[in-house]
XYZ file of C-alpha atoms in Angstrom:
311
model
C -116.020 17.994 201.225
C -118.528 15.541 201.897
C -119.034 14.677 205.418
C -118.507 11.137 205.929
C -118.721 10.321 209.911
C -120.715 12.126 212.426
C -118.511 14.271 214.054
C -119.263 15.141 217.842
C -119.494 18.933 216.523
C -122.308 18.518 214.647
C -123.856 16.705 217.008
C -123.459 19.107 219.591
C -124.839 22.016 217.115
C -127.937 20.044 216.126
C -128.715 19.132 219.960
C -127.559 22.688 221.452
C -128.137 24.994 218.687
C -124.418 26.197 218.724
C -121.097 25.532 219.099
C -119.731 24.261 222.206
C -115.907 24.150 223.412
C -114.444 21.922 225.984
C -112.574 23.369 229.056
C -110.877 20.849 230.869
C -111.291 20.920 234.815
C -109.110 18.658 237.038
C -110.702 17.645 240.696
C -107.313 16.496 241.459
C -108.117 12.461 241.675
C -106.368 9.552 241.355
C -107.188 6.319 239.538
C -107.307 2.565 240.863
C -104.279 1.915 238.658
C -101.981 4.755 240.210
C -103.006 4.645 243.941
C -101.939 0.586 244.061
C -105.816 -0.386 244.572
C -105.169 -2.852 242.157
C -102.442 -5.435 241.046
C -102.005 -4.213 237.988
C -98.547 -2.469 237.537
C -100.708 0.629 235.846
C -101.398 1.264 231.790
C -98.130 0.574 230.020
C -98.958 3.640 228.148
C -99.743 6.770 230.701
C -98.183 9.803 231.406
C -100.319 11.841 233.737
C -98.446 14.758 232.419
C -100.342 14.541 228.959
C -103.586 15.515 230.174
C -102.611 18.726 230.825
C -103.383 21.672 228.679
C -99.946 22.734 227.459
C -100.235 26.358 229.009
C -100.636 24.987 232.301
C -98.312 22.317 232.363
C -95.707 24.049 234.208
C -98.595 24.643 236.953
C -98.628 21.291 237.913
C -99.496 19.711 240.421
C -101.452 22.786 241.535
C -105.317 22.698 241.834
C -107.388 25.698 241.543
C -111.083 26.191 242.385
C -113.610 24.532 240.012
C -115.022 28.143 239.251
C -111.065 29.380 238.587
C -110.717 26.991 236.403
C -113.531 27.353 234.272
C -112.884 31.291 234.237
C -109.137 30.699 233.192
C -110.279 27.766 230.235
C -112.890 30.214 229.405
C -110.907 33.371 228.912
C -108.304 31.551 226.778
C -111.166 29.643 224.329
C -112.765 33.209 223.999
C -110.051 34.962 222.920
C -108.974 32.182 220.717
C -112.219 31.417 219.077
C -114.666 33.795 220.020
C -116.834 31.459 221.946
C -119.917 31.816 224.008
C -120.583 27.998 225.189
C -118.800 25.647 226.885
C -118.684 22.139 228.009
C -116.923 21.683 231.450
C -114.524 18.058 230.784
C -113.198 15.990 233.268
C -110.582 14.781 232.097
C -107.420 14.069 234.039
C -107.539 10.731 235.958
C -110.696 8.693 236.686
C -113.389 11.513 237.746
C -115.672 9.162 239.442
C -113.537 7.979 241.822
C -114.014 9.288 245.271
C -116.420 9.752 247.433
C -119.907 10.269 246.389
C -120.483 13.663 248.208
C -117.413 15.068 246.976
C -117.735 14.099 243.266
C -121.310 15.306 243.078
C -120.336 18.645 244.550
C -117.597 19.385 242.287
C -119.645 18.329 239.071
C -122.711 20.798 240.613
C -119.832 23.521 240.777
C -118.927 23.059 236.977
C -123.014 23.328 235.784
C -123.816 25.924 238.225
C -121.510 28.633 235.754
C -123.862 29.882 233.473
C -121.601 29.418 230.325
C -121.307 25.839 231.195
C -123.828 24.077 228.779
C -122.669 20.269 229.107
C -120.874 18.253 231.417
C -118.449 15.405 229.993
C -116.806 13.175 232.640
C -113.922 10.826 231.677
C -113.303 7.769 234.233
C -112.475 3.997 233.815
C -115.742 1.128 233.722
C -114.986 -0.421 236.826
C -115.042 3.127 238.945
C -119.202 3.011 238.121
C -121.377 2.306 240.766
C -124.979 2.571 240.896
C -125.477 5.151 243.609
C -123.400 7.371 241.462
C -125.581 6.679 238.498
C -128.428 8.114 240.349
C -126.845 11.124 241.242
C -125.645 11.662 237.680
C -129.315 11.181 236.517
C -130.137 14.242 238.759
C -127.359 15.947 236.899
C -128.388 14.832 233.296
C -132.386 16.404 234.298
C -131.057 19.627 234.223
C -127.808 19.976 231.900
C -126.605 17.604 228.733
C -123.877 14.988 230.415
C -122.181 12.036 229.000
C -119.576 9.805 230.655
C -116.659 8.924 228.633
C -115.378 5.143 229.872
C -111.902 4.149 228.852
C -112.378 0.740 226.991
C -109.057 0.886 224.977
C -109.762 -2.582 223.113
C -112.648 -5.249 223.482
C -110.099 -7.931 223.749
C -109.441 -9.108 227.681
C -106.021 -10.739 226.624
C -105.212 -7.009 225.343
C -106.405 -5.249 228.367
C -104.184 -7.784 230.193
C -101.185 -6.843 227.938
C -100.832 -3.234 228.242
C -102.036 -3.301 232.516
C -105.652 -1.900 232.225
C -106.627 -3.494 235.410
C -110.343 -4.316 234.125
C -112.238 -6.353 231.941
C -114.599 -5.835 228.886
C -117.592 -7.083 231.401
C -116.794 -4.030 233.478
C -117.511 -2.137 230.848
C -120.693 -3.663 229.562
C -121.909 -3.829 233.040
C -120.906 -0.114 233.354
C -122.541 0.978 230.415
C -125.540 -0.702 231.310
C -125.821 1.199 234.514
C -125.905 4.405 232.628
C -128.089 3.388 230.141
C -130.511 2.398 232.224
C -130.788 6.145 233.374
C -130.700 7.365 229.943
C -126.880 8.725 230.306
C -125.119 8.437 227.244
C -121.555 6.758 227.006
C -118.654 7.623 224.812
C -115.826 5.056 224.359
C -112.250 5.463 224.326
C -110.359 3.070 222.076
C -106.760 3.213 221.243
C -105.679 1.589 217.554
C -102.190 0.384 217.326
C -102.049 -1.405 220.797
C -99.416 -4.311 221.150
C -100.258 -7.329 219.790
C -103.502 -6.203 218.274
C -104.407 -7.145 214.885
C -106.450 -5.426 212.251
C -109.487 -7.935 212.705
C -109.013 -7.445 216.376
C -109.743 -3.433 216.237
C -112.399 -4.188 213.725
C -113.959 -6.590 216.682
C -113.651 -3.652 218.745
C -115.893 -1.216 216.453
C -118.318 -4.237 216.142
C -118.522 -4.671 220.160
C -119.482 -1.127 220.628
C -121.990 -1.021 217.923
C -123.861 -4.457 219.629
C -123.540 -2.303 222.716
C -125.093 0.664 221.090
C -122.662 3.312 223.049
C -123.599 7.242 222.052
C -120.332 7.961 221.174
C -116.500 7.100 220.451
C -112.915 8.621 221.014
C -110.402 7.146 218.705
C -106.893 7.357 219.966
C -103.398 6.463 217.622
C -101.161 4.625 220.072
C -98.339 6.782 220.815
C -95.544 6.414 223.324
C -95.078 8.951 226.047
C -91.840 9.240 227.985
C -91.070 7.553 231.368
C -93.886 5.101 230.789
C -93.477 1.233 230.328
C -94.433 1.592 226.659
C -91.202 3.819 226.151
C -89.303 1.300 227.554
C -90.669 -1.348 225.074
C -90.362 0.816 222.321
C -86.650 1.510 223.244
C -86.179 -2.642 223.348
C -87.591 -2.975 220.099
C -90.727 -4.773 221.712
C -93.409 -2.360 220.125
C -94.172 -1.764 216.082
C -96.077 1.411 215.624
C -98.151 1.993 212.692
C -97.075 4.576 209.909
C -99.551 7.715 209.698
C -101.142 6.058 206.325
C -101.542 2.591 207.892
C -103.141 4.099 210.879
C -105.517 6.282 209.166
C -106.385 2.525 207.354
C -107.340 1.401 210.789
C -109.507 4.590 211.472
C -111.460 3.757 208.359
C -111.598 0.267 209.141
C -113.272 1.328 212.270
C -115.739 3.757 210.984
C -117.233 1.560 208.505
C -117.917 -0.922 211.139
C -119.555 1.891 213.600
C -123.442 2.580 212.954
C -123.832 5.975 211.109
C -125.780 7.245 214.346
C -122.574 7.090 216.919
C -121.072 10.055 217.652
C -117.145 10.117 216.727
C -115.605 12.456 219.045
C -112.207 12.295 217.568
C -109.795 10.214 215.137
C -106.811 10.514 216.743
C -105.031 11.634 220.015
C -101.880 13.535 220.592
C -99.750 14.787 223.672
C -97.305 17.158 224.273
C -94.084 17.668 222.051
C -91.894 17.233 225.051
C -92.908 14.098 226.294
C -94.158 12.413 222.964
C -91.606 9.693 221.995
C -92.960 8.428 218.924
C -94.256 8.431 216.275
C -93.320 11.588 215.145
C -96.681 11.972 213.510
C -98.904 12.083 216.139
C -97.839 15.851 217.614
C -99.809 17.094 214.002
C -103.266 16.795 214.855
C -103.981 18.456 211.739
C -102.120 16.237 209.377
C -103.462 12.966 211.450
C -106.655 14.113 210.659
C -106.447 15.007 207.173
C -104.836 11.544 206.898
C -107.985 9.813 207.697
C -110.353 12.045 205.497
C -108.022 11.486 202.465
C -108.314 7.616 203.174
C -112.215 8.258 203.292
C -112.094 9.789 199.961
C -109.401 7.624 198.486
C -112.078 4.394 199.598
C -115.024 6.346 198.634
C -116.471 5.275 202.229
C -118.183 6.519 205.083
C -119.216 5.310 208.715
C -121.574 2.516 209.035
C -120.896 1.149 205.270
C -119.844 -2.243 206.940
C -122.238 -2.077 209.619
C -124.976 -4.713 209.402
C -127.139 -4.374 212.739
C -130.094 -1.770 213.620
C -129.201 1.635 212.170
C -130.690 3.430 215.314
């Protein structure tokens, strides 16, 4: 099958010379939307259980040492994939939200493991400081590192609607701080958010293209138990796209970003037991295949409608 977008696996193989697999580690930090630091009531879609690997979900809220988490995760991935190289992925919560000394100590514990070839840190754009970026630059000088910033949408009215507690300018400022220190940024976006039109989703794609971010993670909106979004869905306030409609949204998005931007994923899913809707989102492979089929159907590719510099 023709490769129609630049996947993270291909990009990492080219840079690292081998396939690397993510191992999720949890440093136990919260985020400004969960600890009431912000006036927002929190993201309408967030259920923190969705950030825990399914095989460890019963162990919440136990936090083991970074070394032990890596060893446990590597054992599982080795047995499943025969892997030898790993990415320490700080996924749950805002992983730059805490005392700088503790953050750096934790990051260094992860990169000190001999089988860790890269570090990925997920956070919010309003949790990036210059002091943190200076410390991250020191780490990036010794090992591959990227920061994942949860933008979700480039429309401030949408961010207000979903309770993000930050705006688009926060993302611009955070990305600029990272860019100045040559630290790659991967933006998280959600397609199908309440009230968003397809034109607004394309606007987000073009915004990221203009910002020249290194990578993007595309997620489908899915409803999880015990969230404000679940209550909205129950009341008929939220209309979720069909699988075919979502595949079309993804392809629209891909067409409007530059061919060099690294696509980390084209869908998101959560454990079956906490997923309310859409049911199709549980099947990761089926969603991936639907996107591939839409690309084939249109005979299109990443960057086809992008008109800016092709870096």
